[in-house]
mmCIF file of C-alpha atoms in Angstrom:
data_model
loop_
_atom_site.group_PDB
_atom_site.id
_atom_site.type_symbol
_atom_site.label_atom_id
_atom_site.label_comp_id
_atom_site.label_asym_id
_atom_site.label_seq_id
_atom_site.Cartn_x
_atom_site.Cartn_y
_atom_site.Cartn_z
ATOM 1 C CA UNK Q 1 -49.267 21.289 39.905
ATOM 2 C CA UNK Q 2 -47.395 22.759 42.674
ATOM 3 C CA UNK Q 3 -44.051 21.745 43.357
ATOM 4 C CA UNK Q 4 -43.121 20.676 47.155
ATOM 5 C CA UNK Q 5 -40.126 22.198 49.101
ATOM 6 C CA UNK Q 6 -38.003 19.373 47.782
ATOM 7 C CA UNK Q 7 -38.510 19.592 44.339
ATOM 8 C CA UNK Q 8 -38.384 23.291 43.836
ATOM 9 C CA UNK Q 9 -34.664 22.874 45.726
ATOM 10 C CA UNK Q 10 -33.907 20.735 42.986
ATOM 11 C CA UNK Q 11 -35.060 22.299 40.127
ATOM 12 C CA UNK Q 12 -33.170 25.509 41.579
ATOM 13 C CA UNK Q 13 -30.039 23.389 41.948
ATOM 14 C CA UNK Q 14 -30.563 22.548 38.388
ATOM 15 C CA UNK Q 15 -30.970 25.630 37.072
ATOM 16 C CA UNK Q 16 -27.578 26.611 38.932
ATOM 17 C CA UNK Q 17 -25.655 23.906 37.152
ATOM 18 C CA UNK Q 18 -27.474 24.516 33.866
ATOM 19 C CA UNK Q 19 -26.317 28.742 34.277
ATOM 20 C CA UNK Q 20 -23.105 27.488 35.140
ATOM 21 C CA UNK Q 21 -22.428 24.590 32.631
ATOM 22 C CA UNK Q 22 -24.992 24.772 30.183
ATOM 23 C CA UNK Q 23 -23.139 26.213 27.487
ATOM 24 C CA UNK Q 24 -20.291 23.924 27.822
ATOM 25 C CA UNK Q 25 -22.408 20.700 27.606
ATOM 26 C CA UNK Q 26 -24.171 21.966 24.951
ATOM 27 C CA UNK Q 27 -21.090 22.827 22.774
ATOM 28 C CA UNK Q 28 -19.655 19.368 23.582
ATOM 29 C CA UNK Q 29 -22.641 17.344 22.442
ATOM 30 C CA UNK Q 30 -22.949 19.658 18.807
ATOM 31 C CA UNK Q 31 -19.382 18.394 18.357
ATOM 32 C CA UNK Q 32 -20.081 14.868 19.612
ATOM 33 C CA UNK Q 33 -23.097 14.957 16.925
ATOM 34 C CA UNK Q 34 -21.096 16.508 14.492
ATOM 35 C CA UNK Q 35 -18.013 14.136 15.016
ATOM 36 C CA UNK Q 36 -20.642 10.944 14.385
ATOM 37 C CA UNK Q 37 -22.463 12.772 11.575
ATOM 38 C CA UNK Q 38 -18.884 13.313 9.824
ATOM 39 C CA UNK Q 39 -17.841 9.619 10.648
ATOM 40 C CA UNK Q 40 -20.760 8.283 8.779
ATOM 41 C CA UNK Q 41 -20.144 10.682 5.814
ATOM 42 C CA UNK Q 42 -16.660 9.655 5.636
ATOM 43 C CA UNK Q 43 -18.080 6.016 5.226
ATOM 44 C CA UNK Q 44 -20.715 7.249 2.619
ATOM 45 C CA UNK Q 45 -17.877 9.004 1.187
ATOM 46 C CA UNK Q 46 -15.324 6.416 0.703
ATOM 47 C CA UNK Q 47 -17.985 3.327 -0.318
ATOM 48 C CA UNK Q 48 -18.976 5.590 -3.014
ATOM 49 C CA UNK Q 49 -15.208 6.472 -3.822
ATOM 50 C CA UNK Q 50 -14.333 2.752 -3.863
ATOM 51 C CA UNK Q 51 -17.066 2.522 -6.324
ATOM 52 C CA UNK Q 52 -16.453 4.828 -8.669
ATOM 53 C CA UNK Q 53 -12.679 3.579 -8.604
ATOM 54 C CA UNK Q 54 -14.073 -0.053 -9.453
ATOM 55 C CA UNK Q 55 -15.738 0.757 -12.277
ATOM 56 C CA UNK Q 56 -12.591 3.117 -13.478
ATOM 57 C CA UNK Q 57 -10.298 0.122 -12.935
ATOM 58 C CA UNK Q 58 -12.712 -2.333 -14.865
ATOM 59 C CA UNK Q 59 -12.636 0.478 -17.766
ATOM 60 C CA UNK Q 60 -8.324 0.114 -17.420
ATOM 61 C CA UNK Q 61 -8.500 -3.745 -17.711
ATOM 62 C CA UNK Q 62 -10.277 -3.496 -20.961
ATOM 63 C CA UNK Q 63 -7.771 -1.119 -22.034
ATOM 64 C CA UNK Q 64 -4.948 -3.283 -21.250
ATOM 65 C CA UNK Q 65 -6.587 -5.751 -23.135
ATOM 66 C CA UNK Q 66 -7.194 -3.908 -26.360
ATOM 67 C CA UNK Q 67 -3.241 -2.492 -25.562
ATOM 68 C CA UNK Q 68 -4.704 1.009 -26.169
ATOM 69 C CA UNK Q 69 -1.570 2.692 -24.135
ATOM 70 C CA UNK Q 70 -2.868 6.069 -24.370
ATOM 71 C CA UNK Q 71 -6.100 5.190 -22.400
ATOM 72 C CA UNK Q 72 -4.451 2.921 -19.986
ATOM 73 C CA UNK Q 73 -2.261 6.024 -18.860
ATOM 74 C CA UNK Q 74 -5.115 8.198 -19.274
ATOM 75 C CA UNK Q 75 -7.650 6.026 -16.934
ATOM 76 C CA UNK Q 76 -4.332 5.366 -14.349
ATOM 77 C CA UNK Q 77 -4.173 8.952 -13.993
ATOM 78 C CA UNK Q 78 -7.999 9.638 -13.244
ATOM 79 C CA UNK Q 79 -7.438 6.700 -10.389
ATOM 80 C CA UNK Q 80 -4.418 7.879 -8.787
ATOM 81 C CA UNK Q 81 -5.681 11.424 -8.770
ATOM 82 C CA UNK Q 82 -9.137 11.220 -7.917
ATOM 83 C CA UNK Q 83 -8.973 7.954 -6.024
ATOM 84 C CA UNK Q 84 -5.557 7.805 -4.461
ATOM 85 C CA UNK Q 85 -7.158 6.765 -1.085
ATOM 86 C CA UNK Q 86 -8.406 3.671 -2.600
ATOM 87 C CA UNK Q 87 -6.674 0.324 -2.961
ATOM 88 C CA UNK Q 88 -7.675 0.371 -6.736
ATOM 89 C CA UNK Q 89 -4.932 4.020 -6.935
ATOM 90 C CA UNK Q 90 -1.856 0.971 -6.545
ATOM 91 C CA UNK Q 91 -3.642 -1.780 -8.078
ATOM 92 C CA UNK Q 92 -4.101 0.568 -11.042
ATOM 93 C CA UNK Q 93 -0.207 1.805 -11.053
ATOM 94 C CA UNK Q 94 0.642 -1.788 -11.443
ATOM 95 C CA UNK Q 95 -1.243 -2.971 -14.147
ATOM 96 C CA UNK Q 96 -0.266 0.048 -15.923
ATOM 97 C CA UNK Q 97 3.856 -0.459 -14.917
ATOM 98 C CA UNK Q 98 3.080 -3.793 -16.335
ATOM 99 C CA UNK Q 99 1.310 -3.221 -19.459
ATOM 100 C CA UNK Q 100 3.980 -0.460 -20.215
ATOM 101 C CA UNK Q 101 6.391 -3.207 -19.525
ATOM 102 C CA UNK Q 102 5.414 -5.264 -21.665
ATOM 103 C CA UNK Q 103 5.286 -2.655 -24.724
ATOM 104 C CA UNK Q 104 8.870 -1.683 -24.037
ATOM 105 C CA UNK Q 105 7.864 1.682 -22.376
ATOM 106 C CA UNK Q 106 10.069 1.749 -19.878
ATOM 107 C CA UNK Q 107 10.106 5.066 -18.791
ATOM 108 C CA UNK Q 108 6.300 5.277 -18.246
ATOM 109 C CA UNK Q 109 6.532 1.811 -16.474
ATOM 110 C CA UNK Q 110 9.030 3.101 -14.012
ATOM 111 C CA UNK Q 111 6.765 6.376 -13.732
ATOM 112 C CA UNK Q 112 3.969 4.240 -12.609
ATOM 113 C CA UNK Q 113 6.254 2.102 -10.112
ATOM 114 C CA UNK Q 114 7.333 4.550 -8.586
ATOM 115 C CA UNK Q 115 4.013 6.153 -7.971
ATOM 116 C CA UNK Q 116 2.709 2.909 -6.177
ATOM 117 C CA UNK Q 117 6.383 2.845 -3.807
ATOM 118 C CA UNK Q 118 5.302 6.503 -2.727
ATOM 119 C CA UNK Q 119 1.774 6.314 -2.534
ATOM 120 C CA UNK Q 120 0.547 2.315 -1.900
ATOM 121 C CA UNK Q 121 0.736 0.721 1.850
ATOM 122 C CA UNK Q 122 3.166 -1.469 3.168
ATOM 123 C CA UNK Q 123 2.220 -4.566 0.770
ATOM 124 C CA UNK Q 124 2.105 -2.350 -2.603
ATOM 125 C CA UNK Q 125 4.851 -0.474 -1.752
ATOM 126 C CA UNK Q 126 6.809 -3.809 -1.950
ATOM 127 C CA UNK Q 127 5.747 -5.162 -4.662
ATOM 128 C CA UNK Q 128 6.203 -1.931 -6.553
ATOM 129 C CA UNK Q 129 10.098 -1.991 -5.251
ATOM 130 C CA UNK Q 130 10.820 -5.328 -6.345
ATOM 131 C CA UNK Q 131 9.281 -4.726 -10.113
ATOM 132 C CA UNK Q 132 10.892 -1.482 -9.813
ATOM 133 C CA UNK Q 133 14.308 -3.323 -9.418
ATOM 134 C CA UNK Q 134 13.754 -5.379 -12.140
ATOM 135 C CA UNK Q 135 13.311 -2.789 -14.298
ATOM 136 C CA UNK Q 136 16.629 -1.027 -13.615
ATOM 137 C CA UNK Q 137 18.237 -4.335 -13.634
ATOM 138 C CA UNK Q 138 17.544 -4.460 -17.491
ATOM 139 C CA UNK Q 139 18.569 -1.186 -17.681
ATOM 140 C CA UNK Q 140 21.673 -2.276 -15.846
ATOM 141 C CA UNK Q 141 21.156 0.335 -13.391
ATOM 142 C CA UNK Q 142 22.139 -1.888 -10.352
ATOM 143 C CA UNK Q 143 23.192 -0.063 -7.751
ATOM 144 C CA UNK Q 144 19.943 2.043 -8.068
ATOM 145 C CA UNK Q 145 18.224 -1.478 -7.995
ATOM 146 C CA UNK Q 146 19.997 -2.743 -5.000
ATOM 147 C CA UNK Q 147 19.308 -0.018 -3.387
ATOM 148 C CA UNK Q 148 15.650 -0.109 -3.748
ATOM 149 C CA UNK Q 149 15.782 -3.592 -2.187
ATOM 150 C CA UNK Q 150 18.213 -2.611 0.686
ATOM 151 C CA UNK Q 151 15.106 -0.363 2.280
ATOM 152 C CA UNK Q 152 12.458 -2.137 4.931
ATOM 153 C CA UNK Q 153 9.891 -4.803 3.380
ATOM 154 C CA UNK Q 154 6.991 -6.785 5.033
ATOM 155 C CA UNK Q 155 8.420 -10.088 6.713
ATOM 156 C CA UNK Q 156 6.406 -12.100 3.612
ATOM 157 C CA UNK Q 157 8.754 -10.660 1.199
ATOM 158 C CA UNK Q 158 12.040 -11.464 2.686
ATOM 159 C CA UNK Q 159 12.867 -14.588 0.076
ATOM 160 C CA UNK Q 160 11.623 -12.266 -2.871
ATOM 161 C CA UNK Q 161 14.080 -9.601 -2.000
ATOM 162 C CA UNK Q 162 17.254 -11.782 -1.659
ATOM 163 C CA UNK Q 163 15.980 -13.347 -4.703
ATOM 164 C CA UNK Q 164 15.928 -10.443 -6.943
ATOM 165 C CA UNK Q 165 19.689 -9.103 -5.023
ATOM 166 C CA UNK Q 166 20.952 -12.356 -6.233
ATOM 167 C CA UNK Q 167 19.874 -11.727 -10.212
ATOM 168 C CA UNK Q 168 21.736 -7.855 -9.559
ATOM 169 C CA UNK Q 169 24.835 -9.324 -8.151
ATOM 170 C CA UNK Q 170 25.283 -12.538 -11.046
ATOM 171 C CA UNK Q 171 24.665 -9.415 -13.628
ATOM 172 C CA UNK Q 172 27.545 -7.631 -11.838
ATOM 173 C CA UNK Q 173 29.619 -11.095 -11.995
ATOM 174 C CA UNK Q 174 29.860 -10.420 -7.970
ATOM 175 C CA UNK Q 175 29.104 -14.557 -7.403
ATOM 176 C CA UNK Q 176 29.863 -15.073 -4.152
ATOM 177 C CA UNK Q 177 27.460 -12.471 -2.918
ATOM 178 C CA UNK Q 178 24.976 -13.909 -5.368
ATOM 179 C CA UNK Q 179 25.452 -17.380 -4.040
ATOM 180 C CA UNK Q 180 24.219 -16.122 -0.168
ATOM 181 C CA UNK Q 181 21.712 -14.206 -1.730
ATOM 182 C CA UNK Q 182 20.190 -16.783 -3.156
ATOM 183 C CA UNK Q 183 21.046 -19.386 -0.432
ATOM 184 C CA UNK Q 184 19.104 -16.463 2.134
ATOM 185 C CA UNK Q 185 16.068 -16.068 0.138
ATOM 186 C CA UNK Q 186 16.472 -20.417 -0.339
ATOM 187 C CA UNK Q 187 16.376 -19.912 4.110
ATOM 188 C CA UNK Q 188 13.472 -18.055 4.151
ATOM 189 C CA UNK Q 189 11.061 -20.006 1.711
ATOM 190 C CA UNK Q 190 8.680 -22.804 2.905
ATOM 191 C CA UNK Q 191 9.397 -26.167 1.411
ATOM 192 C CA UNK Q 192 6.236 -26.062 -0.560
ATOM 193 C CA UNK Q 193 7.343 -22.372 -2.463
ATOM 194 C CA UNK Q 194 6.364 -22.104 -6.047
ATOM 195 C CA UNK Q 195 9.664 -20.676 -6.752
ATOM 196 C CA UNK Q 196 11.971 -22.337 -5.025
ATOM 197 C CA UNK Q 197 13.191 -24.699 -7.685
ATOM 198 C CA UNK Q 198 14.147 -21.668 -9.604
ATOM 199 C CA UNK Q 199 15.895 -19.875 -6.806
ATOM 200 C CA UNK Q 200 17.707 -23.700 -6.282
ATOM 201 C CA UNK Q 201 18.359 -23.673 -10.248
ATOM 202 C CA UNK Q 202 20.172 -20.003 -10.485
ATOM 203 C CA UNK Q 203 22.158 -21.648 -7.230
ATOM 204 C CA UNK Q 204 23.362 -24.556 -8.691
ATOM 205 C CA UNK Q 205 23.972 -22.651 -12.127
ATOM 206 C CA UNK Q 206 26.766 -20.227 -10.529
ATOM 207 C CA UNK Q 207 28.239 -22.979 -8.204
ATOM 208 C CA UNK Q 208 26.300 -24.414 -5.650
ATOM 209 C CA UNK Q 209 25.406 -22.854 -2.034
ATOM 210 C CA UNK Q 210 27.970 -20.835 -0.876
ATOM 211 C CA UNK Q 211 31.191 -21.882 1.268
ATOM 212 C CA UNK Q 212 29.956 -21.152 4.666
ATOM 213 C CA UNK Q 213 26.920 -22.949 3.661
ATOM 214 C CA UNK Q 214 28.763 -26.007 2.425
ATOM 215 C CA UNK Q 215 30.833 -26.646 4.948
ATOM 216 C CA UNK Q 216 28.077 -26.548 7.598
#
C-alpha cells in the first residue's frame, strides 16, 4: 500500500529521531530489563537463602538440645558465613552465645555476641549488647560492660538498659548511681512489665528510690 504525503513525512520524521536517539533508548530499556530481571533474581535469591538458613537453624536447635557444642559452633558458623544476610545469621549467634553460656564457655559465648552486635540490625544488635554486658559483668569486667550499654539502643530497650547499668553499678558498690538506674529503667516501664517487680525488688534491696526521687 502506498503511503500518502502525510504519512511518509512521518515515517521520515521517525526515522530522524530513531538515527538520532535510537541507540540511546535502546541501551536504556536493556538496563531497565536487566535492572527488573536482577530484582526478581535477588528475590529468588534470598527466598531460597532464607530457606536454606531455616533448615540450618532447625539442624542448630537440635544440637543445642543434644548439647553437642562442637556442632552448635560448627552449624553457627555455616549460618553466619553463608547466610549472614538472613535474620536466622543473629538468631543463630544467640542461641549459640546462650548455649555456650550455659556450659560455662565464656569465651565462645562472648565470640558469638559480639558477632550479632556487629553484624545483626538495630533490634539484634541490642539484645546482643545487653547479654554481652552480662557476661562481662560476671567476669567483673564493668567498665567494658557499661560501656557497651552507654552506646545508642532502640527506644523499646530503654528500661532494659538502665536495668542491667543498675546490676554493674551495685557490683561496683556505686549505690546511689544504682538507685537512679534502677528508678530510670522503673520510669520507662509500663505498669503491666513482666519485670518490673524485680527492678522494684533490687530498688528496695539497696535503699529505696533515690533522694531526688523521694523527696519529689
Amino acid at each position: 500500500m502506498a503511503y500518502d504525503l502525510e504519512e511518509q513525512e512521518q515515517i521520515a520524521n521517525f526515522k530522524a529521531f530513531w538515527d538520532r536517539f535510537g541507540n540511546l533508548i535502546t541501551w536504556v530499556l536493556i538496563i531497565a530489563l536487566g535492572g527488573y530481571a536482577a530484582y526478581n533474581f535477588w528475590g529468588s535469591h534470598q527466598r531460597s537463602q532464607a530457606t536454606e538458613a531455616s533448615g540450618l537453624y532447625d539442624g542448630l536447635t537440635e544440637a543445642i538440645e543434644a548439647k553437642d557444642a562442637a556442632k552448635v559452633q560448627r552449624i553457627t558458623g555455616d549460618i553466619e558465613n553463608k547466610f549472614g544476610s538472613t535474620a536466622y545469621a543473629p538468631m543463630a549467634a544467640l542461641a549459640a552465645a546462650k548455649a555456650a553460656f550455659d556450659a560455662n564457655d565464656l569465651k565462645t559465648a562472648k565470640a558469638q555476641l559480639q558477632w550479632a552486635v556487629d553484624h545483626g540490625d538495630d533490634e539484634y544488635k541490642a539484645i546482643a549488647k545487653l547479654r554481652l554486658s552480662g557476661v562481662l559483668l560476671d567476669e567483673k569486667a564493668f567498665d567494658q560492660a557499661l560501656a557497651l550499654l552507654n552506646g545508642e539502643f532502640p527506644a523499646q530497650f530503654a528500661a532494659e538498659v538502665q536495668d542491667r547499668k543498675g546490676d554493674i553499678l551495685v557490683a561496683q558498690n556505686k549505690l546511689a548511681e544504682a538507685r537512679t538506674a534502677y528508678q530510670a529503667a522503673l520510669d520507662k516501664m509500663e505498669k503491666n512489665h513482666p519485670g518490673r517487680q524485680v527492678v522494684q525488688v533490687k530498688l528496695d534491696a539497696i535503699g529505696g528510690a533515690p533522694a531526688s526521687k523521694a523527696a519529689a
